PDB file of C-alpha atoms in Angstrom:
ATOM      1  CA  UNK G   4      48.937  50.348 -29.243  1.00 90.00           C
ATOM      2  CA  UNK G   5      45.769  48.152 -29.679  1.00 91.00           C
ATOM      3  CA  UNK G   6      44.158  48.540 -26.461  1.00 91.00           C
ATOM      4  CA  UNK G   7      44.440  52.442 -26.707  1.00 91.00           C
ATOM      5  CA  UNK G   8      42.689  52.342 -29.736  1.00 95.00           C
ATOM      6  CA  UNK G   9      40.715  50.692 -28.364  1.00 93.00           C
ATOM      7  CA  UNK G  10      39.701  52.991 -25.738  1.00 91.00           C
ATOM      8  CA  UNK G  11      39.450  55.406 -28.249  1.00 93.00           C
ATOM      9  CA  UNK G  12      36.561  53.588 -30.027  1.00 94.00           C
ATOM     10  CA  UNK G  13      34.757  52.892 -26.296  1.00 89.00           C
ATOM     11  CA  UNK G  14      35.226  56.600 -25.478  1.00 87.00           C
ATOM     12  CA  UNK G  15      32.731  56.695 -28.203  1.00 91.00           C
ATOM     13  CA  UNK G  16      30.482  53.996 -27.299  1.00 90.00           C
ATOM     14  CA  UNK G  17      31.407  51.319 -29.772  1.00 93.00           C
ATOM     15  CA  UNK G  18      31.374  47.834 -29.457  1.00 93.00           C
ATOM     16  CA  UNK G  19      35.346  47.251 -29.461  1.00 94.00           C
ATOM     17  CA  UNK G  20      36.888  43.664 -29.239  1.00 93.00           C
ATOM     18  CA  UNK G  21      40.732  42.925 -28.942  1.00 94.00           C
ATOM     19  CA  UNK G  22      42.009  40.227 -30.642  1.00 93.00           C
ATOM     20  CA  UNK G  23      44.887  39.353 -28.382  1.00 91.00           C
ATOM     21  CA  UNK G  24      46.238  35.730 -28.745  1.00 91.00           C
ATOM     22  CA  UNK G  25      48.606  36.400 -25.744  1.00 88.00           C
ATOM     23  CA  UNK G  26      46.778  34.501 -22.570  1.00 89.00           C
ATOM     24  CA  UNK G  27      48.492  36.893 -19.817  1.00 88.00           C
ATOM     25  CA  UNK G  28      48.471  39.865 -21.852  1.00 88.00           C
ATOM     26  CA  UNK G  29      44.730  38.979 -22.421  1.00 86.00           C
ATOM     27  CA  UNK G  30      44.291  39.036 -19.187  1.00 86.00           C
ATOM     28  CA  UNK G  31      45.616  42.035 -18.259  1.00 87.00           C
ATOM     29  CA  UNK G  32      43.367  43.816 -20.201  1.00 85.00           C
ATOM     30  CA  UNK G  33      40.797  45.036 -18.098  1.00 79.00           C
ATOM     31  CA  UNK G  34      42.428  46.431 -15.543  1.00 80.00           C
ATOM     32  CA  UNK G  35      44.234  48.438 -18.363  1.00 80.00           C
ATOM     33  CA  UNK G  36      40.888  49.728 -19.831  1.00 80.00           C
ATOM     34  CA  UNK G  37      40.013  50.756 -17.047  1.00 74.00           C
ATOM     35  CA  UNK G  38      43.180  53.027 -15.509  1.00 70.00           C
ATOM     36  CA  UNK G  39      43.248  54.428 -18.983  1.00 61.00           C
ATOM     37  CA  UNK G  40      40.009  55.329 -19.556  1.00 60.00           C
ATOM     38  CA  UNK G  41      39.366  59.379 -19.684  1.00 50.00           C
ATOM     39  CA  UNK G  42      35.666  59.884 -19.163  1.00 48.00           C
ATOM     40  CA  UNK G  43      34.286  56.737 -19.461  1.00 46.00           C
ATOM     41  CA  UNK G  44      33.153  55.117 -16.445  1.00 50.00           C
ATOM     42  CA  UNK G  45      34.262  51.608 -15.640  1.00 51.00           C
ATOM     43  CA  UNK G  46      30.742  49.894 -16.297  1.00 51.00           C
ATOM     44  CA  UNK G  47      30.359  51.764 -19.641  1.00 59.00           C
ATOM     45  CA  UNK G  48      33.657  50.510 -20.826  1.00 63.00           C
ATOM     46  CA  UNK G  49      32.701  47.046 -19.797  1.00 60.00           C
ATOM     47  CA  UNK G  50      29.900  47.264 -21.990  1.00 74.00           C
ATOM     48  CA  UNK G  51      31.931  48.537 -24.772  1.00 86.00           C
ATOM     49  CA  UNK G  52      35.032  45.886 -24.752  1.00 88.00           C
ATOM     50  CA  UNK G  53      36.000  42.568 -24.672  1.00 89.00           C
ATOM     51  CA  UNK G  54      38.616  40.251 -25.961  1.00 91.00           C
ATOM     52  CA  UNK G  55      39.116  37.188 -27.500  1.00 92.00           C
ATOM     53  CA  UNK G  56      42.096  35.108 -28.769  1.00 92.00           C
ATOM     54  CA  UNK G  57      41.386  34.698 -32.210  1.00 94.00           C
ATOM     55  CA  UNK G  58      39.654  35.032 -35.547  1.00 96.00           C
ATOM     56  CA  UNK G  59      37.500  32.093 -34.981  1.00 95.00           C
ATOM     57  CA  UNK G  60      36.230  34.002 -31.989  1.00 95.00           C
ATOM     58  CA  UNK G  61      34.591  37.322 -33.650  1.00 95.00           C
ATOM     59  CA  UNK G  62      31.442  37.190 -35.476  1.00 95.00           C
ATOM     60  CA  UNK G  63      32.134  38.843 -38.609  1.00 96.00           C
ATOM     61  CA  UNK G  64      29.005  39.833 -39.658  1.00 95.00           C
ATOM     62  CA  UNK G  65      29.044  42.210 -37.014  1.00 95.00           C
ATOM     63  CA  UNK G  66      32.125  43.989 -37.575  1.00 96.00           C
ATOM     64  CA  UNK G  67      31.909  47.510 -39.747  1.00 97.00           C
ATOM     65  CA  UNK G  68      35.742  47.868 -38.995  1.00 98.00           C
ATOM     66  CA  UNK G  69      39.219  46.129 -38.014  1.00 98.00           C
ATOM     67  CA  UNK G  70      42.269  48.244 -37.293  1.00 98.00           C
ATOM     68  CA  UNK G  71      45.514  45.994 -37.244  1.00 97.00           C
ATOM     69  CA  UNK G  72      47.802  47.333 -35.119  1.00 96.00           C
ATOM     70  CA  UNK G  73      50.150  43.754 -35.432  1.00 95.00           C
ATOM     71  CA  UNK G  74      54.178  43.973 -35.409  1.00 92.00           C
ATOM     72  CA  UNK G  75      55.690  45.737 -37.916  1.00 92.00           C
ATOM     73  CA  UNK G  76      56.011  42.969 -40.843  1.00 94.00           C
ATOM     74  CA  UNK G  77      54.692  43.072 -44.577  1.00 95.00           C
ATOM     75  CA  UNK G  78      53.944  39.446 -44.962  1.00 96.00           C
ATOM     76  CA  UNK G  79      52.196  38.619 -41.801  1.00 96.00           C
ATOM     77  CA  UNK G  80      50.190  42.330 -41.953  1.00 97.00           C
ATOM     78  CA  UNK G  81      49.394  40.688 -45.725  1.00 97.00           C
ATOM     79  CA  UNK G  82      48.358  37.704 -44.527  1.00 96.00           C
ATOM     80  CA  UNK G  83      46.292  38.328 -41.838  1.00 97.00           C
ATOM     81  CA  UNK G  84      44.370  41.088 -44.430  1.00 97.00           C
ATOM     82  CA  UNK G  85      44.010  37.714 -46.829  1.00 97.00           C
ATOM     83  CA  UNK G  86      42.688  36.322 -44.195  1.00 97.00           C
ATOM     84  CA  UNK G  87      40.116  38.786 -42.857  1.00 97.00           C
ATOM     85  CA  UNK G  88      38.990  39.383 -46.665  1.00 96.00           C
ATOM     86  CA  UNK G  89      37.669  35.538 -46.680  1.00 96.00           C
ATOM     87  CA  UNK G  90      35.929  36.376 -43.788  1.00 97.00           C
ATOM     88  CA  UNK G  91      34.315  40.069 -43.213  1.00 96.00           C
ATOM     89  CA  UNK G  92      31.685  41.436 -45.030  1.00 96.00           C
ATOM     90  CA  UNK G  93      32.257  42.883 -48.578  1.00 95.00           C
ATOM     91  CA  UNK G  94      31.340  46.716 -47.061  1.00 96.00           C
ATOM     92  CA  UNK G  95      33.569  45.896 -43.630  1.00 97.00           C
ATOM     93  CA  UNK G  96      36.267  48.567 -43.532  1.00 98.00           C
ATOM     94  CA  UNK G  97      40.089  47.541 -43.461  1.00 98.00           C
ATOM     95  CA  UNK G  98      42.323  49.797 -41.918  1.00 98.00           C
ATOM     96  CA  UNK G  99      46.493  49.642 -40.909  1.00 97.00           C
ATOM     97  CA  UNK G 100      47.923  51.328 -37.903  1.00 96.00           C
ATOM     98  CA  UNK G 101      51.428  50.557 -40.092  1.00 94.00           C
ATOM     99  CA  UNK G 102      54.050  53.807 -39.409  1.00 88.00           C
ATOM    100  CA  UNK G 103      56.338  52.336 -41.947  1.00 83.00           C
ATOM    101  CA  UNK G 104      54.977  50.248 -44.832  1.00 91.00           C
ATOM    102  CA  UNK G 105      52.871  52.109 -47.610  1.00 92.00           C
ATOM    103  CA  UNK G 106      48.968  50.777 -47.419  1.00 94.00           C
ATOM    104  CA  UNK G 107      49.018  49.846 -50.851  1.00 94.00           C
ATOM    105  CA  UNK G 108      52.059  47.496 -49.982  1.00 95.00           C
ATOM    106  CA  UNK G 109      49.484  45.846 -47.215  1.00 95.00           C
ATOM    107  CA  UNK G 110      46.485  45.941 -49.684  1.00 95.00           C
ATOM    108  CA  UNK G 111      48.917  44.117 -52.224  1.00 94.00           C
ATOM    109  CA  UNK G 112      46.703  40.975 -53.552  1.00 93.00           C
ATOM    110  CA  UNK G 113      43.745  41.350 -52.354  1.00 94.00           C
ATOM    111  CA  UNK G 114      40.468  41.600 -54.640  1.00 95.00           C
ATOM    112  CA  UNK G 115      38.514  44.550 -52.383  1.00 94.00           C
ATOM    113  CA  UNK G 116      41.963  47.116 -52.342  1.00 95.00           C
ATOM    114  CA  UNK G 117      39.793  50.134 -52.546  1.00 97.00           C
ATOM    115  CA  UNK G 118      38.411  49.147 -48.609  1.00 97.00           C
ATOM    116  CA  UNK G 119      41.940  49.295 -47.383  1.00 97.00           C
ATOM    117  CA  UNK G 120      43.495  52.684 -45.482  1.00 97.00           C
ATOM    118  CA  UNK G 121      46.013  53.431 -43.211  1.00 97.00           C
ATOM    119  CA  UNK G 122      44.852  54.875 -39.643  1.00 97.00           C
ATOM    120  CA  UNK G 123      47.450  55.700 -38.226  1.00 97.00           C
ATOM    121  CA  UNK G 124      47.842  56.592 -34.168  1.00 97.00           C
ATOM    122  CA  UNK G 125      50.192  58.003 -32.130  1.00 95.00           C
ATOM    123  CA  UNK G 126      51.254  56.590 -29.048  1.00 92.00           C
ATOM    124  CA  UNK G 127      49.635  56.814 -26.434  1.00 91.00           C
ATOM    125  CA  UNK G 128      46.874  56.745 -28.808  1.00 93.00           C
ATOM    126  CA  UNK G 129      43.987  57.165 -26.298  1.00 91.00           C
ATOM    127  CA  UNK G 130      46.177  60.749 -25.433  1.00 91.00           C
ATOM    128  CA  UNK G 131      47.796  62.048 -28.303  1.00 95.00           C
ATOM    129  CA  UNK G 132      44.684  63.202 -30.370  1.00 96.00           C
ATOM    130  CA  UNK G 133      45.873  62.870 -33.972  1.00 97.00           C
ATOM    131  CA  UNK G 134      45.333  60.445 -36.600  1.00 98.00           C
ATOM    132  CA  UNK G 135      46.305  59.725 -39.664  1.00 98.00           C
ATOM    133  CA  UNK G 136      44.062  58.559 -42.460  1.00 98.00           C
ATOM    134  CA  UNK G 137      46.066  57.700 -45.707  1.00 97.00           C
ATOM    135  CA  UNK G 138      45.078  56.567 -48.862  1.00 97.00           C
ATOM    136  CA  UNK G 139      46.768  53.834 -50.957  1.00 95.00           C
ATOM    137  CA  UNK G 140      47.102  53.723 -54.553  1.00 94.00           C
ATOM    138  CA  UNK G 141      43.499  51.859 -54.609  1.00 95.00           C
ATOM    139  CA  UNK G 142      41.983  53.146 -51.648  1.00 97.00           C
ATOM    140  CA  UNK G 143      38.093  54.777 -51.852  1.00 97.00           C
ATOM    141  CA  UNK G 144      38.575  58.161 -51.753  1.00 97.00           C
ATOM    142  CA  UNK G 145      34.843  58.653 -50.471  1.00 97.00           C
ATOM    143  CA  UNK G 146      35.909  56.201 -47.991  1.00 97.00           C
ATOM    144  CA  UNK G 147      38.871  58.115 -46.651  1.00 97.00           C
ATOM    145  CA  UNK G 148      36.293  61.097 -46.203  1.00 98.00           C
ATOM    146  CA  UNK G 149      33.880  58.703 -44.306  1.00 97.00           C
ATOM    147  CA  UNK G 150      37.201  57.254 -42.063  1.00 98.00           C
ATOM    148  CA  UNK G 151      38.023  60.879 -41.222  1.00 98.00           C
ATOM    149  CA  UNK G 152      34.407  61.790 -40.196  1.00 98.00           C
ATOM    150  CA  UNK G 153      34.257  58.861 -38.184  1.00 97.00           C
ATOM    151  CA  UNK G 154      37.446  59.088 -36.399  1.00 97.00           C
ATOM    152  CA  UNK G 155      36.096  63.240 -35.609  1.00 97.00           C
ATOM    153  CA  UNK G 156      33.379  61.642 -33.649  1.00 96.00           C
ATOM    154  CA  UNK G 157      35.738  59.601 -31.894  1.00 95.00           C
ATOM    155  CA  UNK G 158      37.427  63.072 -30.397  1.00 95.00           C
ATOM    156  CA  UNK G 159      40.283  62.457 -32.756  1.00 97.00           C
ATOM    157  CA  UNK G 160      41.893  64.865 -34.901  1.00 97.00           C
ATOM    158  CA  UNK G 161      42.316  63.224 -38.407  1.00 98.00           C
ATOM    159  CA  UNK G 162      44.363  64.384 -40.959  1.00 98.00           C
ATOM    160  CA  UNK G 163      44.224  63.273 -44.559  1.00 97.00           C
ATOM    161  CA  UNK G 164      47.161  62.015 -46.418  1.00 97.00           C
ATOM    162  CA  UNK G 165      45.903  61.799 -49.635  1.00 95.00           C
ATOM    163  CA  UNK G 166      49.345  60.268 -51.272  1.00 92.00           C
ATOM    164  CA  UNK G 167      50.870  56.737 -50.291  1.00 90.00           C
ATOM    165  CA  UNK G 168      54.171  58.060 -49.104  1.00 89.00           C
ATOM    166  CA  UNK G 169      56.722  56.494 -46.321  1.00 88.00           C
ATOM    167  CA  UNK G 170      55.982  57.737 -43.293  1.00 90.00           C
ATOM    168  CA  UNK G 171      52.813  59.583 -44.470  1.00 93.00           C
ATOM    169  CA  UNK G 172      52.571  63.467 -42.844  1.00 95.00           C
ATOM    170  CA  UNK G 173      53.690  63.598 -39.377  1.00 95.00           C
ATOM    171  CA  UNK G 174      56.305  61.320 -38.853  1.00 93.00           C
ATOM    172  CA  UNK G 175      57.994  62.677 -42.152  1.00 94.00           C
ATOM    173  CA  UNK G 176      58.062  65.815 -40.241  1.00 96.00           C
ATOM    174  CA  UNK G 177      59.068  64.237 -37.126  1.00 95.00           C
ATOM    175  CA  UNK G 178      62.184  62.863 -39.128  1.00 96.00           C
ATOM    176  CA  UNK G 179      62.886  66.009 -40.936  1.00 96.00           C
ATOM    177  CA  UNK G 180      63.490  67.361 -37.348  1.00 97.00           C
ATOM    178  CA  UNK G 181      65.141  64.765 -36.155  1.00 97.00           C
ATOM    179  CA  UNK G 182      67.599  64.249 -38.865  1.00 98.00           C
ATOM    180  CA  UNK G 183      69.027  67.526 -37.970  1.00 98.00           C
ATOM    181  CA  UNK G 184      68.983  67.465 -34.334  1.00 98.00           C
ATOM    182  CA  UNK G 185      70.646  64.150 -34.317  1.00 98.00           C
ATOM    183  CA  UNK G 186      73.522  65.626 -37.331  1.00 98.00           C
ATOM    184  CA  UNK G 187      74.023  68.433 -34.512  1.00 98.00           C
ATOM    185  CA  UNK G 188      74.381  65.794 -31.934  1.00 98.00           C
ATOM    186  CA  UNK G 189      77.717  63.875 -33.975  1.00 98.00           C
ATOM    187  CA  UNK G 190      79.119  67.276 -34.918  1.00 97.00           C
ATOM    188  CA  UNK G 191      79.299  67.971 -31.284  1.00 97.00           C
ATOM    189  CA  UNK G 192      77.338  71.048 -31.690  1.00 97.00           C
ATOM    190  CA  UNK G 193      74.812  70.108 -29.178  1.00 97.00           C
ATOM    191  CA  UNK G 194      74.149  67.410 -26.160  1.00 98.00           C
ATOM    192  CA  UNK G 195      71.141  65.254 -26.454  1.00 97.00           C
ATOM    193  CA  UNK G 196      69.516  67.474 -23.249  1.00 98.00           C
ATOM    194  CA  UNK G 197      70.165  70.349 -24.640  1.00 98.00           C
ATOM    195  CA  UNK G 198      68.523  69.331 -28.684  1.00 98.00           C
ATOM    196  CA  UNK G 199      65.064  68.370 -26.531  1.00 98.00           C
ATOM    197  CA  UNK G 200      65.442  71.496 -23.956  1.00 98.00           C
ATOM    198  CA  UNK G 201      65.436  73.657 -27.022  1.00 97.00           C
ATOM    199  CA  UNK G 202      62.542  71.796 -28.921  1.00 97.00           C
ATOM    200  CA  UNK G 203      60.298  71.343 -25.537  1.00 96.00           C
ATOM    201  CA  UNK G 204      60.546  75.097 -23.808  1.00 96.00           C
ATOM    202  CA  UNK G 205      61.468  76.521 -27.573  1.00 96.00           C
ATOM    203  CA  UNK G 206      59.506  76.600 -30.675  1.00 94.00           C
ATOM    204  CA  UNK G 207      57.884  72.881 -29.387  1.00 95.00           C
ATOM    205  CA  UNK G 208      56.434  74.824 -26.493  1.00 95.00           C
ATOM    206  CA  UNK G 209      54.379  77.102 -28.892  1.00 95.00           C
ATOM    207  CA  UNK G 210      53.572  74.374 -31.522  1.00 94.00           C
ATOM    208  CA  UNK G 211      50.851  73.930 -29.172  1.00 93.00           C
ATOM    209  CA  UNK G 212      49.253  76.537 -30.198  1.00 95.00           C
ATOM    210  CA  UNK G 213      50.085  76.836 -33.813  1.00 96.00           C
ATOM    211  CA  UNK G 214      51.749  74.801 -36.314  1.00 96.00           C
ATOM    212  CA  UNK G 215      54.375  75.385 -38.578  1.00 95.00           C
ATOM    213  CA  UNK G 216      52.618  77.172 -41.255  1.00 96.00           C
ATOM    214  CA  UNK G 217      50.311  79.205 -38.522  1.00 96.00           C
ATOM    215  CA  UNK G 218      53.495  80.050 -36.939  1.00 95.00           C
ATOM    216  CA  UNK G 219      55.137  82.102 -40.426  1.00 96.00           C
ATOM    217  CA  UNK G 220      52.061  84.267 -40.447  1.00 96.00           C
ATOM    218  CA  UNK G 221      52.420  85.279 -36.266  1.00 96.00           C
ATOM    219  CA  UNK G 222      55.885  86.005 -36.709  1.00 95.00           C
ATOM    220  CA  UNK G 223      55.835  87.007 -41.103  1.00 97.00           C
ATOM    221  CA  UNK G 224      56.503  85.270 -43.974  1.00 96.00           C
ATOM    222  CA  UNK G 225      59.014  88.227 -44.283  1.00 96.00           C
ATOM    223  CA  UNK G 226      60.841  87.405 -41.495  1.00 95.00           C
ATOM    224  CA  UNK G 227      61.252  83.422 -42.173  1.00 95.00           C
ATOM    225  CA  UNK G 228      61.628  83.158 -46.078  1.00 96.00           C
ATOM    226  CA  UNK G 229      65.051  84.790 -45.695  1.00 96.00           C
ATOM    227  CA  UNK G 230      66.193  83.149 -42.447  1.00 96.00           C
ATOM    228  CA  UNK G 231      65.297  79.945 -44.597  1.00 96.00           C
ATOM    229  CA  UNK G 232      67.029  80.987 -47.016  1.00 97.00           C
ATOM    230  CA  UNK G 233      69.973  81.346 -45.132  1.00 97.00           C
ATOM    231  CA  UNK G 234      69.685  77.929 -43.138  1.00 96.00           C
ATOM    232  CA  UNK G 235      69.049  75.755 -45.552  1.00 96.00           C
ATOM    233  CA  UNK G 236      72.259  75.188 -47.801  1.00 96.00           C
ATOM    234  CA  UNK G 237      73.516  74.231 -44.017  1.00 97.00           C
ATOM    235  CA  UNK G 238      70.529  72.119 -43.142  1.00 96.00           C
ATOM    236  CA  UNK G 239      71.834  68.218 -42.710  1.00 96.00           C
ATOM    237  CA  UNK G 240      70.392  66.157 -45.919  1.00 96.00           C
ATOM    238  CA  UNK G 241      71.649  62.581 -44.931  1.00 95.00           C
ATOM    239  CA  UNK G 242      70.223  59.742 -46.244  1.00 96.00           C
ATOM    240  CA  UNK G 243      71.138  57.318 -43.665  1.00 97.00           C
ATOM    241  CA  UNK G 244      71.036  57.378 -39.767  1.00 96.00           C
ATOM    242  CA  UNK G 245      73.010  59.459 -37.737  1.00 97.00           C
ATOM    243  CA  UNK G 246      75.443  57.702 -35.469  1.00 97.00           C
ATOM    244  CA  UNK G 247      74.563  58.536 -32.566  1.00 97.00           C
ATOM    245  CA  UNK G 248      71.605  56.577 -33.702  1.00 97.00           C
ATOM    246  CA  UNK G 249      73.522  53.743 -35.660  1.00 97.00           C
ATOM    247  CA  UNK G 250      76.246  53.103 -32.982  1.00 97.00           C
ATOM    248  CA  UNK G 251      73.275  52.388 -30.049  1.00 98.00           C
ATOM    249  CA  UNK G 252      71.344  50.175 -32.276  1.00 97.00           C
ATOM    250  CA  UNK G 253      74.198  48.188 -33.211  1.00 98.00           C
ATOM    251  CA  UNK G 254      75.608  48.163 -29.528  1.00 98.00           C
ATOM    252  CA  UNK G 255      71.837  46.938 -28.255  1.00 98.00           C
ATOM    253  CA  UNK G 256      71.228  50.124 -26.399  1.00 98.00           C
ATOM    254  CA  UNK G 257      67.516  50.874 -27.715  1.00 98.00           C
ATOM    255  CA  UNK G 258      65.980  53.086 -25.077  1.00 98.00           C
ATOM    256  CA  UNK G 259      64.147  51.866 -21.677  1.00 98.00           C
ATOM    257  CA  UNK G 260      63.050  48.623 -23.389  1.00 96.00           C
ATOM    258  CA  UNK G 261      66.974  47.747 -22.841  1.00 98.00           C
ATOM    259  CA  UNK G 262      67.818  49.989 -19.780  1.00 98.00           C
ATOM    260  CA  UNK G 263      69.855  52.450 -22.083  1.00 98.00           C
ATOM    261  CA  UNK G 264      70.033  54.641 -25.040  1.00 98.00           C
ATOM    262  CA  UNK G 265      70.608  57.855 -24.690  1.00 98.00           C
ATOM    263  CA  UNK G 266      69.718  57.771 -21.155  1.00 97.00           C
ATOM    264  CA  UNK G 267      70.338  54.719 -18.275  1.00 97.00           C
ATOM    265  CA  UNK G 268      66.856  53.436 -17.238  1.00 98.00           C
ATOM    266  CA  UNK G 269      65.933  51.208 -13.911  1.00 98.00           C
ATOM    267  CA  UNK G 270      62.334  49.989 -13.558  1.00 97.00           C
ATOM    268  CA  UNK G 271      61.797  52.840 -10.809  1.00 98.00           C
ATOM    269  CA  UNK G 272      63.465  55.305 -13.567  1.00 98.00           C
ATOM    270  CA  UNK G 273      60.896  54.559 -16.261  1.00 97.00           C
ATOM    271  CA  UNK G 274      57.710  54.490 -14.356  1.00 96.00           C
ATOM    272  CA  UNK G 275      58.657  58.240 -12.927  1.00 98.00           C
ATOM    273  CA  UNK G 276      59.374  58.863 -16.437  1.00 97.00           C
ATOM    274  CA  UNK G 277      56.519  57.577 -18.144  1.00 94.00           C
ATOM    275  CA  UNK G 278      53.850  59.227 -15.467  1.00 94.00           C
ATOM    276  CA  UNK G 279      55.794  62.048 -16.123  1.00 96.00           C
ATOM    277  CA  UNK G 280      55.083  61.943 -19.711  1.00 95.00           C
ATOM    278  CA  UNK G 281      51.441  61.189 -19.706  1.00 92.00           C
ATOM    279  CA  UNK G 282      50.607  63.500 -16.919  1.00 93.00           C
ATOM    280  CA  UNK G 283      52.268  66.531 -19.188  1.00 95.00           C
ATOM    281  CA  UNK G 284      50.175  64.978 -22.181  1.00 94.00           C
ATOM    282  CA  UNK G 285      46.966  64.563 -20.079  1.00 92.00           C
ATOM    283  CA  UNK G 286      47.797  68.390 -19.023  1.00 95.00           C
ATOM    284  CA  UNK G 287      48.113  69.205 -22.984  1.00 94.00           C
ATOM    285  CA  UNK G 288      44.615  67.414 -23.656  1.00 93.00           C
ATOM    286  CA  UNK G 289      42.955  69.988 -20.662  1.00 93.00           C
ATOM    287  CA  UNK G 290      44.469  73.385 -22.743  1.00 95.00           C
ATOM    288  CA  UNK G 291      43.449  71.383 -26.317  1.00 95.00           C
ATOM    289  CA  UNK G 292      39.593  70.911 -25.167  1.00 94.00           C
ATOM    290  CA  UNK G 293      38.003  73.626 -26.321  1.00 95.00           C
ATOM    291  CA  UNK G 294      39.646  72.898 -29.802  1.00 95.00           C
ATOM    292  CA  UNK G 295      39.302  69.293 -30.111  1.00 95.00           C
ATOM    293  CA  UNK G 296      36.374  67.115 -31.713  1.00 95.00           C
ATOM    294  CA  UNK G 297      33.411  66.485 -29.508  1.00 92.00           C
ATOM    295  CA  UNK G 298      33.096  62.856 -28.561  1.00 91.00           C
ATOM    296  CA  UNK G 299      29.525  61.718 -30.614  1.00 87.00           C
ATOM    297  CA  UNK G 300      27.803  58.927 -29.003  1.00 77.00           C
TER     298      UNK G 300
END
């Protein structure tokens, strides 16, 4: 998730360094920039990025912003924002890439909290073109506005959350959905290929063009209020995870990183998959030009 941010900031022409402690994944770096690069040539981008190993490495006079994007764990995200406070300027920007913990959590302790917001990408972040910026309980307002402009320049799509919550906007969406495809999925009423064949060539297919709320005014508020009405006493409201999801975790079948989940995976399996994937998405991005932010250099 860090390098494609990263190639989101290059895209745009700004100085970008990795901090990547990992020697071999360090290493690997370049030749990553440069397959996933989308109209930046290979010199630019070398120009743009580099990497180092660690803190001691980045002049941080230099730096206007860091965006962690480091495993999903309060005290070492809290920590390492300790850390960066004792060393970046009083005006440098600190962001989260955090899908999980609220910002103000992160901020928690340290004296500048107002400086702190969650950006939040999606993976593949260099392809999927929204953001998230979220405010915490402390964060500058003024600076959220600033964040959002920013990232707009970048060729992102930034969204405002303007309240702390878990999960901020889309993935509490993304839940909401999945809650009740996966409560279909233990009731028997549907197979996991048929839940995504009806959210991918069904409504899914035209939520690239228009959103949910978009969406009730094509087809009338007249027609959905009362089909929600109807629905909704019937809608799953669980507050834990289904089990189709439950039973996999606990039986160590989390997806391709395991060779199962839902599906079986080989090596050959998910490298046809995944070029599958970002091929459709790079597809998306060609329909989505007209209507995304131009790239400001």
């Amino acid at each position: 998730m860090g390098a494609d941010v990263a190639l989101v900031l290059a895209r745009a022409g700004c100085r970008t360094i990795v901090l990547e402690p990992g020697e071999a994944r360090r290493q690997a770096l370049d030749d990553y920039f440069t397959s996933g690069l989308r109209g930046l040539e290979a010199e630019d981008m070398r120009g743009c990025l580099s990497a180092c190993a660690s803190l001691d490495e980045v002049d941080w006079q230099a730096v206007d912003l860091v965006i962690e994007c480091i495993p999903e764990k309060l005290a070492p995200k809290q920590a390492l924002f300790a850390e960066l406070e004792k060393r970046a300027r009083p005006d440098t920007l600190f962001c989260s890439n955090s899908s999980s913990f609220p910002i103000s959590a992160i901020a928690q302790g340290l004296t500048s909290a107002q400086r702190m917001l969650g950006l939040h990408f999606f993976m593949p972040a260099h392809l999927v073109p929204l953001v998230e910026v979220v405010l915490g309980e402390h964060s500058s307002a003024a600076l959220g506005e600033a964040l959002s402009a920013f990232m707009r320049a970048c060729g992102m799509v930034p969204v405002l959350v303007r309240k702390d919550l878990p999960g901020f906007l889309a993935n509490r969406l993304q839940h909401a959905l999945a809650r009740e495809a996966f409560a279909m999925i233990d009731a028997g009423i549907a197979t996991p290929e048929d839940v995504d064949a009806a959210v991918r060539f069904g409504f899914g297919f035209r939520f690239l063009a228009a959103g949910p709320v978009l969406q009730r005014d094509h087809a009338g508020i007249d027609v959905h209020c009362p089909a929600a009405a109807t629905m909704y006493p019937s809608l799953a409201a669980n507050t834990v995870p289904a089990r189709a999801l439950s039973e996999r975790l606990a039986s160590g079948k989390f997806g391709m990183k395991t060779g199962e989940g839902f599906f079986k995976w080989t090596p050959e399996s998910i490298a046809a998959e995944r070029k599958r994937y970002d091929d459709l998405l790079k597809a998306g991005l060609r329909l989505l030009a007209p209507e995304l932010p131009k790239i400001e250099k």
